[in-house]
CSV table of C-alpha atoms (C1' of nucleotides) in Angstrom, one decimal:
chain,number,residue,atom,x,y,z
A,1,MET,CA,-153.4,-51.2,35.8
A,2,GLU,CA,-151.5,-50.1,38.1
A,3,ARG,CA,-153.2,-48.3,40.5
A,4,ASP,CA,-152.3,-48.2,43.7
A,5,HIS,CA,-153.6,-47.1,46.6
A,6,LEU,CA,-152.7,-43.8,47.3
A,7,ASP,CA,-154.1,-41.7,49.6
A,8,ILE,CA,-153.0,-38.9,51.2
A,9,ALA,CA,-154.0,-37.8,54.3
A,10,THR,CA,-153.8,-34.8,56.2
A,11,PRO,CA,-152.7,-35.0,59.5
A,12,GLY,CA,-155.4,-33.4,61.0
A,13,LYS,CA,-155.2,-30.3,62.3
A,14,ALA,CA,-153.7,-30.9,65.2
A,15,ASP,CA,-153.3,-28.1,67.1
A,16,HIS,CA,-151.2,-29.1,69.5
A,17,ASN,CA,-148.3,-30.5,70.4
A,18,ASP,CA,-147.2,-32.7,67.9
A,19,ILE,CA,-143.9,-33.9,67.6
A,20,TYR,CA,-143.0,-31.6,65.1
A,21,GLY,CA,-143.4,-28.8,67.1
A,22,SER,CA,-145.5,-26.6,65.5
A,23,SER,CA,-147.2,-27.7,63.1
A,24,VAL,CA,-149.8,-29.3,62.1
A,25,ALA,CA,-149.3,-30.7,59.3
A,26,SER,CA,-152.1,-30.8,57.4
A,27,ARG,CA,-152.2,-31.0,53.9
A,28,ARG,CA,-154.5,-32.0,51.5
A,29,ASP,CA,-155.5,-31.3,48.5
A,30,LYS,CA,-157.6,-33.2,46.4
A,31,VAL,CA,-157.9,-36.2,48.0
A,32,LYS,CA,-158.3,-38.8,45.8
A,33,HIS,CA,-159.0,-41.8,47.4
A,34,GLU,CA,-158.0,-44.1,44.9
A,35,PRO,CA,-159.3,-47.3,45.4
A,36,LYS,CA,-157.3,-49.5,46.9
A,37,ASP,CA,-157.1,-52.3,45.0
A,38,SER,CA,-155.3,-54.5,46.5
A,39,ARG,CA,-153.3,-55.7,44.0
A,40,SER,CA,-150.2,-55.8,44.5
A,41,SER,CA,-149.2,-57.9,46.6
A,42,ALA,CA,-146.2,-57.2,46.9
A,43,SER,CA,-146.4,-53.9,47.4
A,44,ALA,CA,-145.2,-52.5,50.3
A,45,GLY,CA,-145.2,-49.3,51.6
A,46,GLY,CA,-146.5,-46.1,52.2
A,47,ILE,CA,-145.3,-43.2,53.4
A,48,GLY,CA,-146.6,-40.9,55.8
A,49,THR,CA,-145.4,-37.7,55.8
A,50,SER,CA,-146.1,-34.6,57.3
A,51,ASN,CA,-146.2,-31.9,54.9
A,52,GLN,CA,-146.5,-28.8,56.6
A,53,ASN,CA,-147.0,-26.1,54.1
A,54,PRO,CA,-148.5,-23.2,55.6
A,55,LYS,CA,-149.8,-22.2,52.3
A,56,ASP,CA,-151.9,-25.2,52.0
A,57,VAL,CA,-153.7,-24.8,55.1
A,58,ALA,CA,-156.4,-22.8,53.7
A,59,SER,CA,-157.1,-25.2,51.0
A,60,LEU,CA,-156.8,-27.8,53.3
A,61,ALA,CA,-159.5,-26.6,55.4
A,62,GLU,CA,-161.6,-26.3,52.5
A,63,GLU,CA,-161.0,-29.7,51.4
A,64,GLU,CA,-161.8,-31.0,54.7
A,65,GLU,CA,-165.2,-29.8,54.5
A,66,HIS,CA,-165.9,-31.4,51.3
A,67,ASN,CA,-164.1,-34.4,51.4
A,68,THR,CA,-163.3,-35.9,54.4
A,69,ASP,CA,-164.9,-38.9,54.4
A,70,ASP,CA,-165.3,-41.3,56.7
A,71,GLU,CA,-166.3,-44.3,56.3
A,72,ASP,CA,-165.0,-44.9,53.4
A,73,ASN,CA,-162.2,-45.8,54.2
A,74,HIS,CA,-161.4,-48.5,53.7
A,75,SER,CA,-161.8,-51.4,53.4
A,76,GLU,CA,-159.0,-52.1,52.8
A,77,ASP,CA,-156.5,-53.0,50.8
A,78,ALA,CA,-155.6,-56.1,51.0
A,79,GLN,CA,-152.2,-56.9,51.0
A,80,LYS,CA,-149.4,-56.4,52.8
A,81,GLN,CA,-147.9,-53.2,52.4
A,82,LEU,CA,-145.4,-51.3,54.1
A,83,VAL,CA,-146.2,-47.9,55.0
A,84,LEU,CA,-144.6,-45.0,56.4
A,85,TYR,CA,-146.9,-42.6,58.0
A,86,ASP,CA,-146.9,-39.6,60.1
A,87,PRO,CA,-147.0,-40.3,63.7
A,88,ALA,CA,-148.0,-36.8,64.4
A,89,ALA,CA,-151.4,-37.7,63.1
A,90,VAL,CA,-151.9,-40.8,64.9
A,91,GLY,CA,-152.8,-41.5,68.3
A,92,ALA,CA,-150.9,-44.6,68.8
A,93,ASP,CA,-149.9,-43.9,72.2
A,94,GLU,CA,-148.7,-47.1,73.3
A,95,ILE,CA,-146.5,-47.7,70.6
A,96,ALA,CA,-143.1,-46.4,71.0
A,97,LEU,CA,-142.3,-45.0,67.7
A,98,ASP,CA,-138.8,-44.4,66.9
A,99,ALA,CA,-139.5,-42.3,64.0
A,100,ASP,CA,-136.1,-41.6,62.9
A,101,PRO,CA,-135.8,-38.2,64.3
A,102,VAL,CA,-133.5,-37.1,61.7
A,103,ASN,CA,-135.4,-38.1,58.7
A,104,SER,CA,-138.7,-37.1,60.1
A,105,GLN,CA,-137.7,-33.6,60.8
A,106,PRO,CA,-139.6,-31.4,58.5
A,107,ARG,CA,-137.3,-30.0,55.9
A,108,ARG,CA,-137.5,-26.8,54.1
A,109,ASN,CA,-136.6,-26.6,50.6
A,110,SER,CA,-134.6,-23.8,49.2
A,111,PHE,CA,-135.9,-23.4,45.8
A,112,PRO,CA,-137.0,-20.1,44.5
A,113,ASN,CA,-140.2,-21.2,43.2
A,114,TYR,CA,-141.2,-22.9,46.3
A,115,THR,CA,-140.4,-20.3,48.7
A,116,THR,CA,-139.7,-21.9,51.9
A,117,ARG,CA,-142.1,-24.7,51.6
A,118,LEU,CA,-141.9,-27.4,54.1
A,119,LEU,CA,-141.3,-30.7,52.8
A,120,PRO,CA,-143.0,-33.9,53.8
A,121,SER,CA,-140.9,-36.3,55.7
A,122,VAL,CA,-141.4,-39.9,56.7
A,123,GLY,CA,-142.6,-40.1,60.2
A,124,ALA,CA,-142.8,-43.8,61.0
A,125,PHE,CA,-143.5,-47.1,59.4
A,126,THR,CA,-146.3,-49.5,59.1
A,127,VAL,CA,-147.0,-52.8,57.4
A,128,GLN,CA,-150.2,-54.4,56.6
A,129,CYS,CA,-151.1,-57.8,58.1
A,130,ALA,CA,-151.5,-60.4,55.4
A,131,ASN,CA,-154.3,-62.0,57.3
A,132,CYS,CA,-156.6,-59.2,58.7
A,133,PHE,CA,-155.2,-56.4,56.5
A,134,LYS,CA,-154.9,-54.0,59.4
A,135,TRP,CA,-152.0,-51.7,59.4
A,136,ARG,CA,-149.4,-52.3,62.1
A,137,LEU,CA,-146.9,-49.8,63.2
A,138,ILE,CA,-143.3,-50.9,63.0
A,139,PRO,CA,-141.2,-49.5,65.8
A,140,THR,CA,-138.0,-48.7,63.9
A,141,LYS,CA,-136.8,-48.1,60.4
A,142,GLU,CA,-134.4,-50.9,60.8
A,143,LYS,CA,-137.2,-53.4,61.7
A,144,TYR,CA,-139.2,-52.1,58.8
A,145,GLU,CA,-136.3,-52.6,56.4
A,146,GLU,CA,-135.9,-56.1,57.8
A,147,ILE,CA,-139.5,-56.9,57.2
A,148,ARG,CA,-139.5,-55.3,53.8
A,149,GLU,CA,-136.5,-57.3,52.6
A,150,HIS,CA,-138.5,-60.5,52.8
A,151,ILE,CA,-142.0,-59.4,52.7
A,152,LEU,CA,-142.9,-61.6,49.7
A,153,GLU,CA,-141.5,-64.8,51.0
A,154,GLN,CA,-142.4,-64.0,54.6
A,155,PRO,CA,-145.6,-62.1,54.8
A,156,PHE,CA,-146.2,-60.0,57.7
A,157,TYR,CA,-148.9,-61.0,60.2
A,158,CYS,CA,-150.0,-59.4,63.4
A,159,GLU,CA,-148.2,-62.2,65.2
A,160,THR,CA,-145.0,-61.0,63.6
A,161,ALA,CA,-145.3,-57.9,65.8
A,162,HIS,CA,-145.1,-60.0,69.0
A,163,GLU,CA,-141.5,-59.2,69.0
A,164,TRP,CA,-142.4,-55.8,70.2
A,165,ARG,CA,-146.0,-56.1,71.1
A,166,ALA,CA,-146.6,-59.4,72.8
A,167,GLU,CA,-150.3,-59.2,72.9
A,168,LEU,CA,-151.2,-58.0,69.5
A,169,SER,CA,-153.6,-60.0,67.4
A,170,CYS,CA,-155.8,-59.6,64.4
A,171,ALA,CA,-158.6,-58.9,66.8
A,172,ASP,CA,-157.1,-55.6,67.8
A,173,PRO,CA,-158.1,-52.5,66.0
A,174,PRO,CA,-155.7,-51.2,63.4
A,175,ASP,CA,-152.9,-49.0,64.4
A,176,LEU,CA,-153.9,-46.6,61.8
A,177,THR,CA,-156.1,-46.4,58.7
A,178,GLN,CA,-155.9,-44.6,55.4
A,179,ASP,CA,-158.1,-41.9,56.5
A,180,GLY,CA,-156.9,-39.1,54.5
A,181,SER,CA,-154.9,-37.5,57.2
A,182,ARG,CA,-151.5,-38.4,55.9
A,183,LEU,CA,-149.6,-38.9,52.8
A,184,TRP,CA,-149.4,-42.5,51.8
A,185,ALA,CA,-147.3,-44.2,49.3
A,186,ILE,CA,-146.6,-47.8,48.4
A,187,ASP,CA,-143.2,-48.9,49.0
A,188,LYS,CA,-141.4,-51.6,46.9
A,189,PRO,CA,-141.1,-55.0,48.5
A,190,ASN,CA,-138.0,-57.0,48.9
A,191,ILE,CA,-135.5,-54.2,49.0
A,192,ALA,CA,-132.3,-55.4,50.6
A,193,GLN,CA,-131.3,-53.9,53.9
A,194,PRO,CA,-128.4,-51.6,53.6
A,195,PRO,CA,-125.0,-52.9,54.5
A,196,PRO,CA,-124.1,-52.6,58.2
A,197,GLY,CA,-123.0,-49.2,58.9
A,198,TRP,CA,-124.7,-47.7,55.8
A,199,GLU,CA,-128.0,-46.0,55.8
A,200,ARG,CA,-130.7,-45.8,53.2
A,201,LEU,CA,-132.4,-42.4,53.2
A,202,LEU,CA,-135.7,-41.6,51.6
A,203,ARG,CA,-136.3,-38.0,51.0
A,204,ILE,CA,-139.8,-37.0,49.9
A,205,ARG,CA,-139.9,-34.2,47.4
A,206,GLY,CA,-142.4,-31.4,47.5
A,207,GLU,CA,-145.7,-31.8,45.8
A,208,GLY,CA,-145.9,-30.9,42.2
A,209,GLY,CA,-142.3,-31.7,41.4
A,210,THR,CA,-141.0,-34.0,38.7
A,211,ARG,CA,-140.6,-37.0,41.0
A,212,PHE,CA,-141.9,-38.1,44.3
A,213,ALA,CA,-138.8,-38.9,46.2
A,214,ASP,CA,-135.1,-39.6,46.2
A,215,VAL,CA,-133.2,-42.4,47.8
A,216,TYR,CA,-129.7,-41.8,49.0
A,217,TYR,CA,-127.3,-44.2,50.6
A,218,VAL,CA,-125.0,-42.8,53.2
A,219,ALA,CA,-121.7,-44.6,53.5
A,220,PRO,CA,-120.1,-45.1,56.9
A,221,SER,CA,-117.8,-42.2,56.0
A,222,GLY,CA,-120.8,-40.0,55.6
A,223,LYS,CA,-120.6,-39.9,51.8
A,224,ARG,CA,-123.9,-39.7,50.1
A,225,LEU,CA,-124.5,-41.7,47.0
A,226,ARG,CA,-127.4,-41.2,44.8
A,227,SER,CA,-127.3,-43.8,42.1
A,228,MET,CA,-126.0,-47.3,41.4
A,229,VAL,CA,-123.4,-45.7,39.2
A,230,GLU,CA,-122.1,-43.7,42.2
A,231,VAL,CA,-122.2,-46.7,44.5
A,232,GLU,CA,-120.3,-48.8,42.1
A,233,LYS,CA,-117.7,-46.1,41.7
A,234,TYR,CA,-117.5,-45.6,45.4
A,235,LEU,CA,-116.9,-49.3,46.0
A,236,GLN,CA,-114.2,-49.4,43.5
A,237,GLU,CA,-112.5,-46.6,45.2
A,238,HIS,CA,-113.0,-48.2,48.5
A,239,PRO,CA,-112.2,-51.9,48.1
A,240,ASP,CA,-112.2,-52.3,51.8
A,241,TYR,CA,-116.0,-52.3,51.8
A,242,VAL,CA,-116.1,-54.9,49.2
A,243,ALA,CA,-113.7,-57.0,51.2
A,244,GLN,CA,-116.1,-56.7,54.1
A,245,GLY,CA,-118.9,-58.1,52.0
A,246,VAL,CA,-120.6,-55.0,50.7
A,247,SER,CA,-122.0,-55.6,47.2
A,248,MET,CA,-124.2,-53.9,44.7
A,249,SER,CA,-127.0,-56.3,45.4
A,250,GLN,CA,-127.5,-54.5,48.8
A,251,PHE,CA,-128.5,-51.3,47.1
A,252,SER,CA,-131.7,-50.2,45.5
A,253,PHE,CA,-132.8,-46.8,44.6
A,254,GLN,CA,-136.4,-47.7,44.1
A,255,ILE,CA,-138.7,-45.2,45.6
A,256,PRO,CA,-142.2,-45.7,46.8
A,257,ARG,CA,-145.1,-44.4,44.9
A,258,PRO,CA,-147.5,-41.8,46.3
A,259,LEU,CA,-151.0,-42.9,46.7
A,260,GLN,CA,-152.2,-39.4,45.9
A,261,ASP,CA,-152.6,-39.2,42.3
A,262,ASN,CA,-151.1,-36.0,40.9
A,263,TYR,CA,-148.7,-35.6,43.8
A,264,VAL,CA,-146.1,-35.7,41.1
A,265,LYS,CA,-146.4,-33.5,38.1
A,266,LYS,CA,-147.0,-35.4,34.9
A,267,ARG,CA,-144.4,-35.2,32.3
A,268,PRO,CA,-145.5,-33.5,29.1
A,269,TYR,CA,-146.0,-35.4,26.0
A,270,ARG,CA,-142.8,-36.2,24.2
A,271,PRO,CA,-143.3,-36.4,20.5
A,272,ALA,CA,-140.0,-38.1,20.0
A,273,LEU,CA,-141.2,-41.2,21.7
A,274,ALA,CA,-142.3,-43.9,19.3
A,275,PRO,CA,-145.8,-45.2,19.9
A,276,ASP,CA,-144.8,-48.7,20.7
A,277,GLU,CA,-142.4,-47.5,23.3
A,278,THR,CA,-145.0,-46.2,25.4
A,279,GLU,CA,-146.0,-49.4,26.9
A,280,PRO,CA,-143.1,-51.1,28.3
A,281,VAL,CA,-143.7,-54.5,29.5
A,282,ASN,CA,-142.5,-56.3,32.5
A,283,ARG,CA,-141.6,-53.3,34.3
A,284,ILE,CA,-142.9,-54.4,37.6
A,285,THR,CA,-142.0,-58.0,37.9
A,286,TRP,CA,-143.1,-58.4,41.4
A,287,ILE,CA,-146.7,-57.6,40.7
A,288,ALA,CA,-149.1,-59.6,38.9
A,289,ASP,CA,-149.9,-57.4,36.1
A,290,ASN,CA,-153.2,-58.5,35.0
A,291,GLY,CA,-155.0,-56.1,37.1
A,292,ASP,CA,-158.3,-57.6,37.0
A,293,THR,CA,-157.8,-60.9,38.4
A,294,ASP,CA,-157.4,-61.7,41.9
A,295,LEU,CA,-154.0,-62.0,43.1
A,296,ARG,CA,-153.7,-63.8,46.1
A,297,LEU,CA,-150.3,-64.3,46.8
A,298,GLY,CA,-150.5,-67.1,49.1
A,299,MET,CA,-153.4,-65.9,50.8
A,300,PRO,CA,-156.2,-68.1,49.8
A,301,GLY,CA,-159.5,-66.6,50.1
A,302,ALA,CA,-158.3,-63.3,51.1
A,303,PRO,CA,-160.2,-60.5,49.6
A,304,LEU,CA,-157.2,-59.1,48.0
A,305,PHE,CA,-158.6,-57.1,45.3
A,306,GLU,CA,-161.0,-54.3,45.6
A,307,PRO,CA,-162.1,-53.2,42.2
A,308,LEU,CA,-161.3,-49.7,41.4
A,309,SER,CA,-164.3,-47.6,41.4
A,310,GLN,CA,-165.3,-44.1,41.6
A,311,SER,CA,-167.5,-45.0,44.3
A,312,PHE,CA,-164.7,-44.5,46.5
A,313,LYS,CA,-164.8,-41.0,45.9
A,314,LYS,CA,-168.5,-40.6,45.8
A,315,LYS,CA,-168.7,-42.2,49.1
A,316,ARG,CA,-167.1,-39.5,50.8
A,317,THR,CA,-169.2,-37.5,52.9
A,318,PRO,CA,-168.6,-34.2,54.4
A,319,SER,CA,-167.7,-35.2,57.8
A,320,LYS,CA,-164.9,-35.0,59.8
A,321,ARG,CA,-162.4,-37.4,59.4
A,322,LEU,CA,-159.6,-35.8,60.6
A,323,SER,CA,-160.7,-35.6,64.1
A,324,ASN,CA,-158.9,-38.4,65.4
A,325,ALA,CA,-156.0,-37.6,63.4
A,326,ASP,CA,-155.0,-35.2,65.8
A,327,ALA,CA,-154.5,-37.3,68.5
A,328,ALA,CA,-151.5,-36.4,70.4
A,329,CYS,CA,-148.5,-38.0,69.4
A,330,LYS,CA,-145.7,-39.0,71.3
A,331,SER,CA,-142.6,-37.8,70.5
A,332,SER,CA,-140.4,-40.5,71.2
B,1,DG,C1',-117.4,-24.1,48.7
B,2,DC,C1',-120.6,-27.7,49.9
B,3,DC,C1',-124.9,-29.9,49.5
B,4,DA,C1',-129.8,-30.7,49.7
B,5,DC,C1',-133.3,-30.4,46.6
B,6,DC,C1',-135.0,-29.9,42.2
B,7,DG,C1',-135.7,-30.4,37.0
B,8,DG,C1',-134.7,-32.5,32.9
B,9,DT,C1',-133.4,-36.0,29.8
B,10,DG,C1',-132.8,-40.5,27.9
B,11,DG,C1',-134.2,-45.1,27.9
B,12,DC,C1',-137.5,-48.6,28.3
C,1,DG,C1',-146.1,-44.1,31.9
C,2,DC,C1',-141.9,-45.3,35.0
C,3,DC,C1',-137.2,-45.3,36.1
C,4,DA,C1',-132.3,-43.9,36.4
C,5,DC,C1',-129.0,-40.6,36.3
C,6,DC,C1',-127.0,-36.3,37.0
C,7,DG,C1',-126.5,-31.2,36.3
C,8,DG,C1',-127.9,-26.8,38.3
C,9,DT,C1',-128.9,-23.9,42.0
C,10,DG,C1',-129.9,-21.3,46.2
C,11,DG,C1',-129.0,-21.3,50.9
C,12,DC,C1',-126.0,-22.1,54.3
DNA sequence: GCCACCGGTGGC
DNA sequence: GCCACCGGTGGC
């Protein structure tokens, strides 16, 4: 049950000028195209990141030979999902991406074991149309957060994008596809927008770590808060924010889930855990948890669920998929 | 000394 | 398994 679509993609090998300057971010490793089941309805999100780890380049290339698929892709997942992706790998020229220059700068970790590895970072945002299921780029992080806040009650449609793309319709080709050129992850739906003046930061961790990402809230003062406990404490110490209307309900430290299986290291077995504690229930209340039924979420008839199948993987053919991933990107 | 990033733990 | 929290650490 819970599978989600994860897929990672490698930004193709772009040689050129991408917005990150050098790199090319390609990454890849076992691509697992997990089926996208569209389940979730609610799910939102993905992340595109550019993970430029020089070390991976070799393996990457290798993978590309084997796995890049192509057609596979997708069919798509149905459902509206919010996704963050790496603009460096997309040739969405006419879309002015405001990819949060700060957050999308590649970061370098400083941990001994990961000797200067470049960390993935969110490049831009996309949301899936609830009608045609095509991914649409969202121009700003703020707009993305606005959409995400009410994605369940107010599904996103291509028409929703008219605010910044007057002509867009479901007949237009997707702005991007899960083609394995980027790291994708499903975001959580209905996360409140941060209070005015505050920023919600998502930092993607390096692959193979104990968790996928971290969320931080940056207060107007610049103070970074990393848990609800810290937020609560901070608000108590700064009642002026509370007076202005800031409340705990405006914070959420939920992180998206990577579509690439194994991006996060599995936690070793813990013998102390009682057997019946291994299957918590109701953990994800916003998702229908009976994975095998169709969840339509208000979208009658929509092919929301694509059964998981290995076929996804088998379908992959050695072709090049990344080619168009290298389209030039615009650096805002 | 600060802080970004990571690992580990406890709880569910 | 996922999630929340927070301590530790190297690099600056």
